[in-house]
Amino acid sequence: MAYVAVKGGERAIDNAHAWLAEDRRGDPAVPEITLAQIQQQMGRAVDRVMAEGALYDRELAALAIKQAQGDLIEAAFLLRAYRTTLPRFGYSSPADTAAMRIRRRVSAVYKDLPGGQVLGPTYDYTHRLLDFALAADGRPPAPAAQAPAEAATMPRVSDILRDEDLIEGDGARDLGREPGDLTREPLAFPAPRDVRLQALARGDEGFLLAMGYSTQRGWGGSHPFVGEVRVGEVAIEIVPPELGFAIDIGDVTLTECQMVNQFKGSKTKPPQFTRGYGLVFGHAERKAMGMALVDRAMRAEEFGEEATAPAQNVEFMLYHSDNIEGTGFVEHLKLPHYVDFQSELETIRRMRREAEVVG
Amino acid sequence: MPEPDTAARQRWMSVLARAAADQLAELLQAAPALPGCTVLRGPESGLVMLRGRAGGGGGPFNLGEMSVTRCTVRSASGFVGHAYAQGRCARQARLAAELDAALQDPALHDALQAAVVAPLAASQQAARDGQAARAAATRVQFFTLATMRSS
């Protein structure tokens, strides 16, 4: 690919950016939006930008959303760029989602599971009717109801069901190596599951939704059930070398999805339920479910299934799940390609001339 | 090998990591003055890569990064205090490191524990309890309908 430096656009670019700043601000008679307002009242947008920007920082995500005028892919791009300016202090201990302080936890396979079905702050069961009361200057809503809590945490449904051996386990806790890290090493194939999960966790929600949906509609069908979706806060622990013991450095909100899939069995494995896994920053059920569906689809080879559908094709999935790379490559087409185009034009003219001579 | 008081230190560090700088500063007004400190490192912001486990309990994978600010100080009485806290607040990390040093000093520990750590721990626990109570109110209470058929 050839790029040619084109000079002479500086003034136009400066003026374009000045107009952008004015456009971003909108009518100055309308109060400027604050980062606190974005964090508090646009929480799901903040969650999405943190997940796809692969950086958990609510304030920075709010700033990125403001700067990008609510263009969430542009905002995620800003976070990815910002993170390159910071040093890496280390790695956390793996987050223990069984110890999550639950806000929401539902299972579609097991009604009476320990801890119960906890609906939490959900849009499910709403009628999707526009609420014009929100268009008026609203009074604060009535405080949410409270009830005595038995326990703040509850077991994962996968741990409950595993007792009967009818569902596959979590696999080895120790990989025998450090997990792959896409922020340090480029994607390479075959990509092990740890690398796939990292890529999916920061992948585009729309892509994961569409590809997960495709598996439900027959492109790599895997008969999924939601074993569990849980949303809540998980404490993050690190072991700084200067201290030599674990310390707890804060909480993050995570959404986890355990998808349970039918499996007919193979020569080496008995019929049992297999699983796909989704874990995402913030409250992001749609993304966690899409991630779990495609994680299972991408395990086709492991289960001896014929990989025929796009969602089962690991290279296709990992090369196209990242919206920052996608937007970079698609949008670069807007940059000057004058010389490339001139040479193509010459080629077409020559082919025409040759065709006329022959004809 | 962790020292015997490691568990106590882990508890106060986890409380301080979750406290806003303004909260710390306000509570310190009613506490014994912190000894002078020399900053050994920071406060500096950086990233910690968060990990999860495949399936929840399987092999580890890198989930994404989190912003973290850290600071290390040495107090005039010779205690080294550390702080690591989520976010990018240098003031919080500095105050938390100074408190970590002072809390290791037996002469100051009880007073600071009572004036700063205990009220923060109580308000953090109250916030958790409030969330657990809201969640509990949304727990589905299934009831069984008696059928007309006798089995």
Short mmCIF file of C-alpha atoms in Angstrom, two decimals:
data_model
loop_
_atom_site.label_atom_id
_atom_site.label_comp_id
_atom_site.label_asym_id
_atom_site.label_seq_id
_atom_site.Cartn_x
_atom_site.Cartn_y
_atom_site.Cartn_z
CA MET A 1 0.00 0.00 0.00
CA ALA A 2 1.43 3.33 -0.98
CA TYR A 3 0.64 6.60 0.70
CA VAL A 4 1.75 9.89 -0.77
CA ALA A 5 2.33 12.92 1.40
CA VAL A 6 0.08 15.71 0.25
CA LYS A 7 0.93 19.19 1.43
CA GLY A 8 -1.18 22.27 1.37
CA GLY A 9 -4.11 21.16 3.52
CA GLU A 10 -2.91 22.52 6.85
CA ARG A 11 -5.07 25.61 6.95
CA ALA A 12 -8.12 23.68 5.80
CA ILE A 13 -7.50 21.06 8.48
CA ASP A 14 -7.07 23.69 11.22
CA ASN A 15 -10.30 25.36 10.18
CA ALA A 16 -12.11 22.03 9.98
CA HIS A 17 -11.04 21.20 13.53
CA ALA A 18 -12.12 24.61 14.78
CA TRP A 19 -15.54 24.03 13.28
CA LEU A 20 -15.60 20.54 14.81
CA ALA A 21 -15.00 22.05 18.27
CA GLU A 22 -17.87 24.48 17.74
CA ASP A 23 -20.10 21.72 16.41
CA ARG A 24 -19.24 19.50 19.38
CA ARG A 25 -20.27 22.19 21.82
CA GLY A 26 -23.57 22.83 20.03
CA ASP A 27 -25.72 25.81 20.94
CA PRO A 28 -23.88 27.71 23.72
CA ALA A 29 -27.27 28.68 25.15
CA VAL A 30 -27.66 25.02 26.17
CA PRO A 31 -25.63 24.10 29.29
CA GLU A 32 -22.47 22.15 28.60
CA ILE A 33 -22.62 18.46 29.54
CA THR A 34 -20.30 17.44 32.39
CA LEU A 35 -18.23 14.29 32.74
CA ALA A 36 -20.12 13.50 35.95
CA GLN A 37 -23.41 13.68 34.05
CA ILE A 38 -22.10 11.31 31.38
CA GLN A 39 -20.78 8.90 34.01
CA GLN A 40 -24.01 8.95 36.00
CA GLN A 41 -26.64 9.17 33.29
CA MET A 42 -25.00 7.56 30.23
CA GLY A 43 -23.60 4.62 32.17
CA ARG A 44 -24.15 2.00 29.49
CA ALA A 45 -22.31 4.12 26.91
CA VAL A 46 -19.44 4.51 29.40
CA ASP A 47 -19.44 0.73 29.91
CA ARG A 48 -19.28 0.07 26.19
CA VAL A 49 -16.43 2.49 25.61
CA MET A 50 -14.43 0.99 28.49
CA ALA A 51 -14.99 -2.54 27.13
CA GLU A 52 -14.10 -1.78 23.52
CA GLY A 53 -11.36 0.65 24.54
CA ALA A 54 -10.06 -2.18 26.80
CA LEU A 55 -9.45 0.32 29.62
CA TYR A 56 -11.49 0.43 32.81
CA ASP A 57 -11.70 4.09 33.78
CA ARG A 58 -15.18 5.59 33.96
CA GLU A 59 -13.99 9.20 34.00
CA LEU A 60 -11.74 8.81 30.96
CA ALA A 61 -14.48 6.97 29.08
CA ALA A 62 -16.87 9.84 29.84
CA LEU A 63 -14.31 12.33 28.57
CA ALA A 64 -13.84 10.28 25.40
CA ILE A 65 -17.60 10.18 24.82
CA LYS A 66 -17.83 13.94 25.24
CA GLN A 67 -14.88 14.55 22.93
CA ALA A 68 -16.26 12.16 20.29
CA GLN A 69 -19.76 13.69 20.42
CA GLY A 70 -21.15 10.34 21.50
CA ASP A 71 -19.49 8.38 18.66
CA LEU A 72 -18.69 5.34 20.78
CA ILE A 73 -16.21 3.72 18.40
CA GLU A 74 -14.29 7.00 18.12
CA ALA A 75 -14.41 7.23 21.93
CA ALA A 76 -13.04 3.69 22.32
CA PHE A 77 -10.29 4.63 19.85
CA LEU A 78 -9.37 7.61 22.08
CA LEU A 79 -9.06 5.30 25.11
CA ARG A 80 -6.88 2.83 23.21
CA ALA A 81 -4.62 5.70 22.17
CA TYR A 82 -4.46 7.11 25.70
CA ARG A 83 -3.47 3.81 27.30
CA THR A 84 -0.29 3.72 25.24
CA THR A 85 0.93 6.75 27.22
CA LEU A 86 0.80 4.94 30.58
CA PRO A 87 3.27 2.47 32.07
CA ARG A 88 2.12 -1.05 32.92
CA PHE A 89 2.39 -1.72 36.66
CA GLY A 90 1.53 -5.40 36.42
CA TYR A 91 -1.22 -7.99 36.19
CA SER A 92 -4.08 -8.59 38.59
CA SER A 93 -4.91 -11.93 40.12
CA PRO A 94 -7.70 -13.50 38.03
CA ALA A 95 -10.98 -11.90 39.10
CA ASP A 96 -13.15 -14.27 41.13
CA THR A 97 -16.62 -13.92 39.63
CA ALA A 98 -18.04 -16.39 42.16
CA ALA A 99 -17.32 -13.70 44.77
CA MET A 100 -19.09 -11.03 42.69
CA ARG A 101 -21.41 -8.80 44.70
CA ILE A 102 -24.53 -9.47 42.71
CA ARG A 103 -26.78 -6.79 41.27
CA ARG A 104 -28.36 -9.10 38.75
CA ARG A 105 -28.22 -12.84 38.25
CA VAL A 106 -30.59 -14.89 36.15
CA SER A 107 -30.55 -18.42 34.78
CA ALA A 108 -32.73 -19.70 31.96
CA VAL A 109 -31.98 -23.36 32.71
CA TYR A 110 -32.41 -23.74 36.42
CA LYS A 111 -35.30 -22.01 38.14
CA ASP A 112 -34.55 -22.80 41.76
CA LEU A 113 -30.83 -22.29 41.87
CA PRO A 114 -29.18 -21.31 45.16
CA GLY A 115 -29.33 -17.54 45.49
CA GLY A 116 -32.35 -17.38 43.24
CA GLN A 117 -33.23 -15.33 40.20
CA VAL A 118 -32.27 -11.73 40.89
CA LEU A 119 -33.56 -9.35 38.24
CA GLY A 120 -31.56 -6.26 39.21
CA PRO A 121 -31.84 -2.99 37.26
CA THR A 122 -32.95 -4.46 33.93
CA TYR A 123 -34.66 -3.31 30.74
CA ASP A 124 -36.11 -6.81 30.32
CA TYR A 125 -39.91 -6.79 30.83
CA THR A 126 -40.13 -3.07 30.01
CA HIS A 127 -42.55 -2.30 27.21
CA ARG A 128 -40.12 -0.26 25.14
CA LEU A 129 -42.50 2.66 25.09
CA LEU A 130 -40.92 6.09 25.09
CA ASP A 131 -41.26 7.64 28.52
CA PHE A 132 -42.17 11.26 27.92
CA ALA A 133 -41.89 11.98 31.63
CA LEU A 134 -38.11 11.85 31.07
CA ALA A 135 -38.44 14.60 28.45
CA ALA A 136 -39.83 16.96 31.06
CA ASP A 137 -37.70 18.23 33.92
CA GLY A 138 -37.94 15.11 36.00
CA ARG A 139 -38.29 14.80 39.69
CA PRO A 140 -35.96 12.19 41.15
CA PRO A 141 -37.46 8.70 40.98
CA ALA A 142 -38.73 7.03 44.13
CA PRO A 143 -35.97 5.10 45.91
CA ALA A 144 -35.71 1.46 44.86
CA ALA A 145 -37.29 -1.09 47.18
CA GLN A 146 -35.05 -2.93 49.60
CA ALA A 147 -35.40 -6.36 51.15
CA PRO A 148 -33.29 -8.33 53.62
CA ALA A 149 -30.39 -9.91 51.73
CA GLU A 150 -29.37 -13.47 52.53
CA ALA A 151 -25.92 -13.24 51.00
CA ALA A 152 -24.27 -10.72 48.74
CA THR A 153 -22.58 -13.41 46.64
CA MET A 154 -23.87 -16.63 45.11
CA PRO A 155 -22.37 -19.68 43.42
CA ARG A 156 -21.98 -19.72 39.64
CA VAL A 157 -24.54 -21.97 37.98
CA SER A 158 -21.73 -23.82 36.19
CA ASP A 159 -20.35 -24.87 39.56
CA ILE A 160 -23.78 -26.02 40.71
CA LEU A 161 -24.50 -28.12 37.61
CA ARG A 162 -21.06 -29.66 37.37
CA ASP A 163 -21.73 -32.13 40.14
CA GLU A 164 -23.56 -34.48 37.80
CA ASP A 165 -20.78 -34.46 35.21
CA LEU A 166 -23.35 -33.76 32.51
CA ILE A 167 -21.74 -30.44 31.77
CA GLU A 168 -18.14 -29.78 30.94
CA GLY A 169 -15.95 -28.25 33.62
CA ASP A 170 -13.94 -25.06 33.46
CA GLY A 171 -10.73 -26.81 32.36
CA ALA A 172 -7.27 -26.53 33.90
CA ARG A 173 -6.65 -23.50 36.09
CA ASP A 174 -3.02 -23.40 35.11
CA LEU A 175 -2.08 -22.89 31.47
CA GLY A 176 1.54 -23.81 32.15
CA ARG A 177 2.52 -20.46 30.64
CA GLU A 178 1.60 -16.81 30.93
CA PRO A 179 -1.69 -16.00 29.17
CA GLY A 180 -1.23 -14.34 25.79
CA ASP A 181 -1.53 -10.57 25.75
CA LEU A 182 -2.67 -8.81 22.58
CA THR A 183 -1.45 -5.47 23.93
CA ARG A 184 2.08 -6.89 23.84
CA GLU A 185 2.17 -9.46 21.03
CA PRO A 186 0.35 -9.35 17.70
CA LEU A 187 -2.37 -11.86 16.95
CA ALA A 188 -0.98 -15.18 15.68
CA PHE A 189 -2.66 -18.43 14.69
CA PRO A 190 -3.61 -20.92 15.90
CA ALA A 191 -4.88 -18.61 18.66
CA PRO A 192 -5.41 -20.37 22.00
CA ARG A 193 -8.62 -19.77 23.93
CA ASP A 194 -7.06 -17.26 26.35
CA VAL A 195 -6.08 -15.03 23.42
CA ARG A 196 -9.49 -15.49 21.81
CA LEU A 197 -11.26 -14.46 25.01
CA GLN A 198 -9.10 -11.33 25.32
CA ALA A 199 -9.89 -10.37 21.73
CA LEU A 200 -13.61 -10.97 22.22
CA ALA A 201 -13.72 -9.06 25.52
CA ARG A 202 -12.57 -5.95 23.68
CA GLY A 203 -14.38 -6.81 20.45
CA ASP A 204 -17.17 -4.80 18.89
CA GLU A 205 -20.55 -5.39 20.52
CA GLY A 206 -22.38 -5.19 17.21
CA PHE A 207 -20.07 -7.72 15.60
CA LEU A 208 -20.40 -10.16 18.51
CA LEU A 209 -24.16 -9.72 18.54
CA ALA A 210 -24.47 -10.39 14.80
CA MET A 211 -22.10 -13.35 14.81
CA GLY A 212 -23.71 -14.83 17.92
CA TYR A 213 -27.09 -14.37 16.26
CA SER A 214 -25.81 -16.15 13.14
CA THR A 215 -25.02 -19.25 15.24
CA GLN A 216 -28.61 -19.27 16.52
CA ARG A 217 -29.94 -19.07 12.99
CA GLY A 218 -28.10 -22.13 11.73
CA TRP A 219 -24.63 -20.92 10.75
CA GLY A 220 -22.81 -23.20 13.17
CA GLY A 221 -25.84 -23.94 15.34
CA SER A 222 -25.02 -24.96 18.86
CA HIS A 223 -28.41 -25.03 20.65
CA PRO A 224 -27.58 -22.50 23.35
CA PHE A 225 -29.22 -21.90 26.71
CA VAL A 226 -28.31 -19.12 29.09
CA GLY A 227 -26.90 -21.06 32.01
CA GLU A 228 -26.40 -17.77 33.80
CA VAL A 229 -25.96 -14.08 33.31
CA ARG A 230 -24.60 -12.15 36.28
CA VAL A 231 -23.76 -8.49 36.74
CA GLY A 232 -22.08 -6.95 39.75
CA GLU A 233 -18.92 -5.74 41.38
CA VAL A 234 -15.73 -7.74 41.68
CA ALA A 235 -12.76 -6.72 43.82
CA ILE A 236 -9.44 -6.46 42.00
CA GLU A 237 -6.37 -7.81 43.71
CA ILE A 238 -2.70 -7.40 42.84
CA VAL A 239 0.48 -8.66 44.51
CA PRO A 240 3.02 -5.81 44.33
CA PRO A 241 6.56 -7.22 44.55
CA GLU A 242 7.55 -4.56 47.09
CA LEU A 243 4.85 -5.83 49.47
CA GLY A 244 4.89 -9.55 48.68
CA PHE A 245 1.24 -10.02 49.64
CA ALA A 246 -2.07 -9.44 47.88
CA ILE A 247 -3.83 -6.11 48.17
CA ASP A 248 -7.24 -5.09 47.02
CA ILE A 249 -7.11 -1.94 44.87
CA GLY A 250 -10.73 -1.31 43.97
CA ASP A 251 -13.86 -2.73 42.38
CA VAL A 252 -14.92 -3.13 38.78
CA THR A 253 -18.36 -3.85 37.40
CA LEU A 254 -18.36 -6.97 35.23
CA THR A 255 -20.97 -8.91 33.26
CA GLU A 256 -20.47 -12.64 32.95
CA CYS A 257 -22.41 -15.06 30.75
CA GLN A 258 -22.29 -18.83 31.00
CA MET A 259 -23.84 -20.24 27.84
CA VAL A 260 -24.69 -23.93 27.92
CA ASN A 261 -24.76 -25.81 24.63
CA GLN A 262 -25.92 -29.24 23.57
CA PHE A 263 -23.18 -31.62 22.41
CA LYS A 264 -23.81 -35.03 20.91
CA GLY A 265 -20.45 -36.39 21.97
CA SER A 266 -17.47 -37.57 19.96
CA LYS A 267 -15.18 -40.60 19.85
CA THR A 268 -13.40 -39.38 22.93
CA LYS A 269 -16.08 -37.45 24.77
CA PRO A 270 -19.48 -38.63 26.04
CA PRO A 271 -22.60 -36.63 25.22
CA GLN A 272 -22.73 -33.70 27.59
CA PHE A 273 -23.41 -30.01 27.71
CA THR A 274 -20.52 -27.84 26.57
CA ARG A 275 -20.08 -24.19 27.38
CA GLY A 276 -19.26 -20.82 25.95
CA TYR A 277 -18.03 -18.01 28.14
CA GLY A 278 -18.45 -14.26 28.11
CA LEU A 279 -16.87 -11.73 30.47
CA VAL A 280 -17.08 -8.02 29.77
CA PHE A 281 -16.33 -4.71 31.51
CA GLY A 282 -19.40 -2.91 32.81
CA HIS A 283 -23.07 -3.82 32.55
CA ALA A 284 -23.14 -5.33 29.07
CA GLU A 285 -25.40 -8.38 28.85
CA ARG A 286 -25.90 -8.29 25.08
CA LYS A 287 -22.16 -8.29 24.52
CA ALA A 288 -21.41 -10.94 27.15
CA MET A 289 -24.04 -13.21 25.55
CA GLY A 290 -22.71 -12.63 22.03
CA MET A 291 -19.21 -13.32 23.29
CA ALA A 292 -20.29 -16.58 24.95
CA LEU A 293 -22.08 -17.75 21.78
CA VAL A 294 -19.09 -17.13 19.54
CA ASP A 295 -16.60 -18.47 22.11
CA ARG A 296 -18.46 -21.78 21.92
CA ALA A 297 -18.69 -21.64 18.12
CA MET A 298 -14.94 -21.02 17.89
CA ARG A 299 -14.30 -24.18 19.91
CA ALA A 300 -15.66 -26.34 17.04
CA GLU A 301 -12.30 -27.90 16.29
CA GLU A 302 -11.76 -28.80 19.95
CA PHE A 303 -15.01 -30.80 19.89
CA GLY A 304 -14.35 -32.42 16.50
CA GLU A 305 -17.14 -30.45 14.86
CA GLU A 306 -16.90 -29.47 11.22
CA ALA A 307 -16.16 -25.75 11.07
CA THR A 308 -18.29 -24.50 8.20
CA ALA A 309 -19.85 -21.28 9.49
CA PRO A 310 -18.20 -17.86 9.78
CA ALA A 311 -18.57 -17.81 13.58
CA GLN A 312 -16.60 -21.07 13.81
CA ASN A 313 -13.72 -19.67 11.78
CA VAL A 314 -11.26 -18.41 14.38
CA GLU A 315 -9.17 -16.35 11.97
CA PHE A 316 -12.20 -14.70 10.42
CA MET A 317 -13.63 -13.89 13.85
CA LEU A 318 -10.46 -12.53 15.43
CA TYR A 319 -9.40 -10.53 12.40
CA HIS A 320 -12.75 -8.76 12.25
CA SER A 321 -13.95 -8.40 15.84
CA ASP A 322 -11.90 -5.33 16.65
CA ASN A 323 -13.70 -2.14 15.69
CA ILE A 324 -10.63 0.07 16.19
CA GLU A 325 -8.72 -1.90 13.56
CA GLY A 326 -11.82 -2.11 11.40
CA THR A 327 -12.52 1.59 11.51
CA GLY A 328 -8.87 2.38 10.81
CA PHE A 329 -8.76 0.25 7.71
CA VAL A 330 -12.18 1.20 6.36
CA GLU A 331 -11.82 4.91 7.09
CA HIS A 332 -8.30 5.17 5.71
CA LEU A 333 -9.95 4.85 2.30
CA LYS A 334 -10.92 8.51 2.73
CA LEU A 335 -7.28 9.56 2.73
CA PRO A 336 -5.70 10.60 -0.59
CA HIS A 337 -5.15 7.68 -2.95
CA TYR A 338 -4.48 9.94 -5.92
CA VAL A 339 -1.42 8.10 -7.20
CA ASP A 340 -2.91 4.62 -6.73
CA PHE A 341 -6.00 5.73 -8.57
CA GLN A 342 -3.99 7.33 -11.39
CA SER A 343 -2.12 4.09 -11.99
CA GLU A 344 -5.38 2.09 -12.01
CA LEU A 345 -6.82 4.59 -14.45
CA GLU A 346 -3.84 4.10 -16.73
CA THR A 347 -4.29 0.33 -16.55
CA ILE A 348 -7.98 0.56 -17.49
CA ARG A 349 -7.16 2.86 -20.44
CA ARG A 350 -4.50 0.48 -21.68
CA MET A 351 -6.85 -2.51 -21.41
CA ARG A 352 -9.48 -0.56 -23.36
CA ARG A 353 -6.98 0.27 -26.12
CA GLU A 354 -5.85 -3.34 -26.32
CA ALA A 355 -9.44 -4.57 -26.48
CA GLU A 356 -10.20 -2.11 -29.30
CA VAL A 357 -7.18 -3.28 -31.30
CA VAL A 358 -8.15 -6.93 -30.93
CA GLY A 359 -11.84 -6.19 -31.69
CA MET B 1 6.56 -14.64 54.70
CA PRO B 2 3.83 -12.14 55.62
CA GLU B 3 4.21 -10.51 58.98
CA PRO B 4 1.57 -11.26 61.59
CA ASP B 5 -0.22 -7.94 61.05
CA THR B 6 -0.47 -8.40 57.28
CA ALA B 7 -4.18 -9.22 57.43
CA ALA B 8 -4.91 -5.97 59.29
CA ARG B 9 -2.80 -3.99 56.84
CA GLN B 10 -4.56 -5.61 53.87
CA ARG B 11 -7.89 -4.52 55.35
CA TRP B 12 -6.95 -0.88 55.82
CA MET B 13 -5.26 -0.71 52.43
CA SER B 14 -8.41 -2.02 50.74
CA VAL B 15 -10.50 0.59 52.56
CA LEU B 16 -8.11 3.44 51.67
CA ALA B 17 -7.98 2.32 48.02
CA ARG B 18 -11.74 2.89 47.80
CA ALA B 19 -11.79 6.29 49.52
CA ALA B 20 -11.92 9.54 47.58
CA ALA B 21 -9.19 12.09 48.30
CA ASP B 22 -11.77 14.55 49.68
CA GLN B 23 -13.10 11.93 52.09
CA LEU B 24 -9.59 11.19 53.34
CA ALA B 25 -8.76 14.87 53.74
CA GLU B 26 -11.97 15.56 55.63
CA LEU B 27 -11.53 12.68 58.06
CA LEU B 28 -7.89 13.61 58.64
CA GLN B 29 -8.99 16.99 59.95
CA ALA B 30 -10.37 15.29 63.04
CA ALA B 31 -7.43 12.91 63.41
CA PRO B 32 -3.95 13.23 64.88
CA ALA B 33 -1.63 15.00 62.45
CA LEU B 34 0.24 12.67 60.11
CA PRO B 35 4.00 12.65 60.58
CA GLY B 36 6.11 14.30 57.90
CA CYS B 37 6.84 12.03 54.95
CA THR B 38 9.43 11.72 52.20
CA VAL B 39 8.02 10.55 48.90
CA LEU B 40 10.03 7.59 47.62
CA ARG B 41 7.97 6.99 44.48
CA GLY B 42 5.15 8.73 42.67
CA PRO B 43 2.38 9.44 42.94
CA GLU B 44 2.25 8.02 39.43
CA SER B 45 -0.55 6.67 37.27
CA GLY B 46 -0.28 3.53 35.19
CA LEU B 47 -2.14 0.42 34.16
CA VAL B 48 -2.87 -2.95 35.66
CA MET B 49 -3.98 -5.67 33.27
CA LEU B 50 -7.04 -7.35 34.77
CA ARG B 51 -7.44 -11.06 34.37
CA GLY B 52 -10.38 -13.40 34.29
CA ARG B 53 -10.63 -17.17 34.00
CA ALA B 54 -12.16 -19.08 31.08
CA GLY B 55 -15.54 -20.36 32.22
CA GLY B 56 -15.09 -18.47 35.51
CA GLY B 57 -12.75 -21.04 37.05
CA GLY B 58 -10.49 -22.29 34.23
CA GLY B 59 -7.30 -20.96 32.71
CA PRO B 60 -6.49 -17.26 33.12
CA PHE B 61 -6.86 -14.74 30.30
CA ASN B 62 -6.23 -11.02 30.00
CA LEU B 63 -9.53 -9.18 30.18
CA GLY B 64 -8.45 -5.56 29.76
CA GLU B 65 -6.57 -2.86 31.63
CA MET B 66 -7.54 -0.58 34.51
CA SER B 67 -6.01 2.77 35.45
CA VAL B 68 -4.22 2.66 38.81
CA THR B 69 -2.27 5.27 40.76
CA ARG B 70 0.45 4.33 43.23
CA CYS B 71 2.62 6.11 45.75
CA THR B 72 5.30 5.12 48.24
CA VAL B 73 6.42 7.28 51.18
CA ARG B 74 8.70 6.98 54.19
CA SER B 75 7.45 8.62 57.36
CA ALA B 76 9.65 10.62 59.71
CA SER B 77 9.34 7.72 62.17
CA GLY B 78 10.75 5.34 59.55
CA PHE B 79 7.69 3.45 58.32
CA VAL B 80 7.34 2.86 54.57
CA GLY B 81 3.80 3.30 53.33
CA HIS B 82 2.44 2.08 50.00
CA ALA B 83 -0.75 2.81 48.14
CA TYR B 84 -2.23 1.39 44.96
CA ALA B 85 -5.68 2.65 44.06
CA GLN B 86 -7.97 2.36 41.08
CA GLY B 87 -8.17 5.56 39.03
CA ARG B 88 -5.87 8.48 38.39
CA CYS B 89 -6.09 10.52 41.59
CA ALA B 90 -2.57 11.44 42.74
CA ARG B 91 -3.87 13.16 45.89
CA GLN B 92 -5.72 10.04 47.02
CA ALA B 93 -2.68 7.81 46.43
CA ARG B 94 -0.42 10.21 48.33
CA LEU B 95 -2.77 10.45 51.31
CA ALA B 96 -3.36 6.69 51.31
CA ALA B 97 0.40 6.01 51.29
CA GLU B 98 0.95 8.45 54.17
CA LEU B 99 -1.87 6.81 56.10
CA ASP B 100 -0.45 3.34 55.38
CA ALA B 101 2.86 4.44 56.89
CA ALA B 102 1.22 6.07 59.91
CA LEU B 103 -1.10 3.12 60.56
CA GLN B 104 1.95 0.85 60.91
CA ASP B 105 3.18 3.05 63.75
CA PRO B 106 1.83 1.63 67.03
CA ALA B 107 1.79 5.16 68.47
CA LEU B 108 -0.68 6.33 65.83
CA HIS B 109 -2.46 3.20 64.72
CA ASP B 110 -5.46 3.14 67.05
CA ALA B 111 -6.30 6.81 66.69
CA LEU B 112 -6.10 6.76 62.88
CA GLN B 113 -7.94 3.48 62.66
CA ALA B 114 -10.78 5.02 64.67
CA ALA B 115 -10.80 8.44 63.04
CA VAL B 116 -10.23 7.50 59.38
CA VAL B 117 -10.36 3.80 58.56
CA ALA B 118 -13.36 2.76 60.65
CA PRO B 119 -15.77 5.43 59.33
CA LEU B 120 -14.68 4.76 55.74
CA ALA B 121 -15.09 1.02 56.20
CA ALA B 122 -18.55 1.59 57.66
CA SER B 123 -19.71 3.79 54.79
CA GLN B 124 -18.29 1.39 52.20
CA GLN B 125 -20.05 -1.51 53.89
CA ALA B 126 -23.29 0.47 54.04
CA ALA B 127 -23.10 1.08 50.28
CA ARG B 128 -22.58 -2.65 49.68
CA ASP B 129 -25.45 -3.53 52.00
CA GLY B 130 -27.69 -1.04 50.22
CA GLN B 131 -26.95 -2.66 46.88
CA ALA B 132 -27.49 -6.16 48.27
CA ALA B 133 -30.84 -5.06 49.72
CA ARG B 134 -31.96 -3.56 46.41
CA ALA B 135 -30.92 -6.76 44.62
CA ALA B 136 -32.78 -8.88 47.17
CA ALA B 137 -35.97 -6.87 46.50
CA THR B 138 -35.76 -7.92 42.82
CA ARG B 139 -35.39 -11.61 43.60
CA VAL B 140 -38.19 -13.60 42.00
CA GLN B 141 -40.37 -15.34 44.57
CA PHE B 142 -41.72 -18.35 42.70
CA PHE B 143 -44.87 -19.91 43.98
CA THR B 144 -46.38 -23.17 42.84
CA LEU B 145 -49.91 -23.32 41.53
CA ALA B 146 -51.85 -26.35 42.69
CA THR B 147 -53.08 -28.26 39.67
CA MET B 148 -56.56 -29.67 39.33
CA ARG B 149 -55.20 -33.08 38.46
CA SER B 150 -54.53 -35.47 41.27
CA SER B 151 -51.45 -37.50 40.70
#
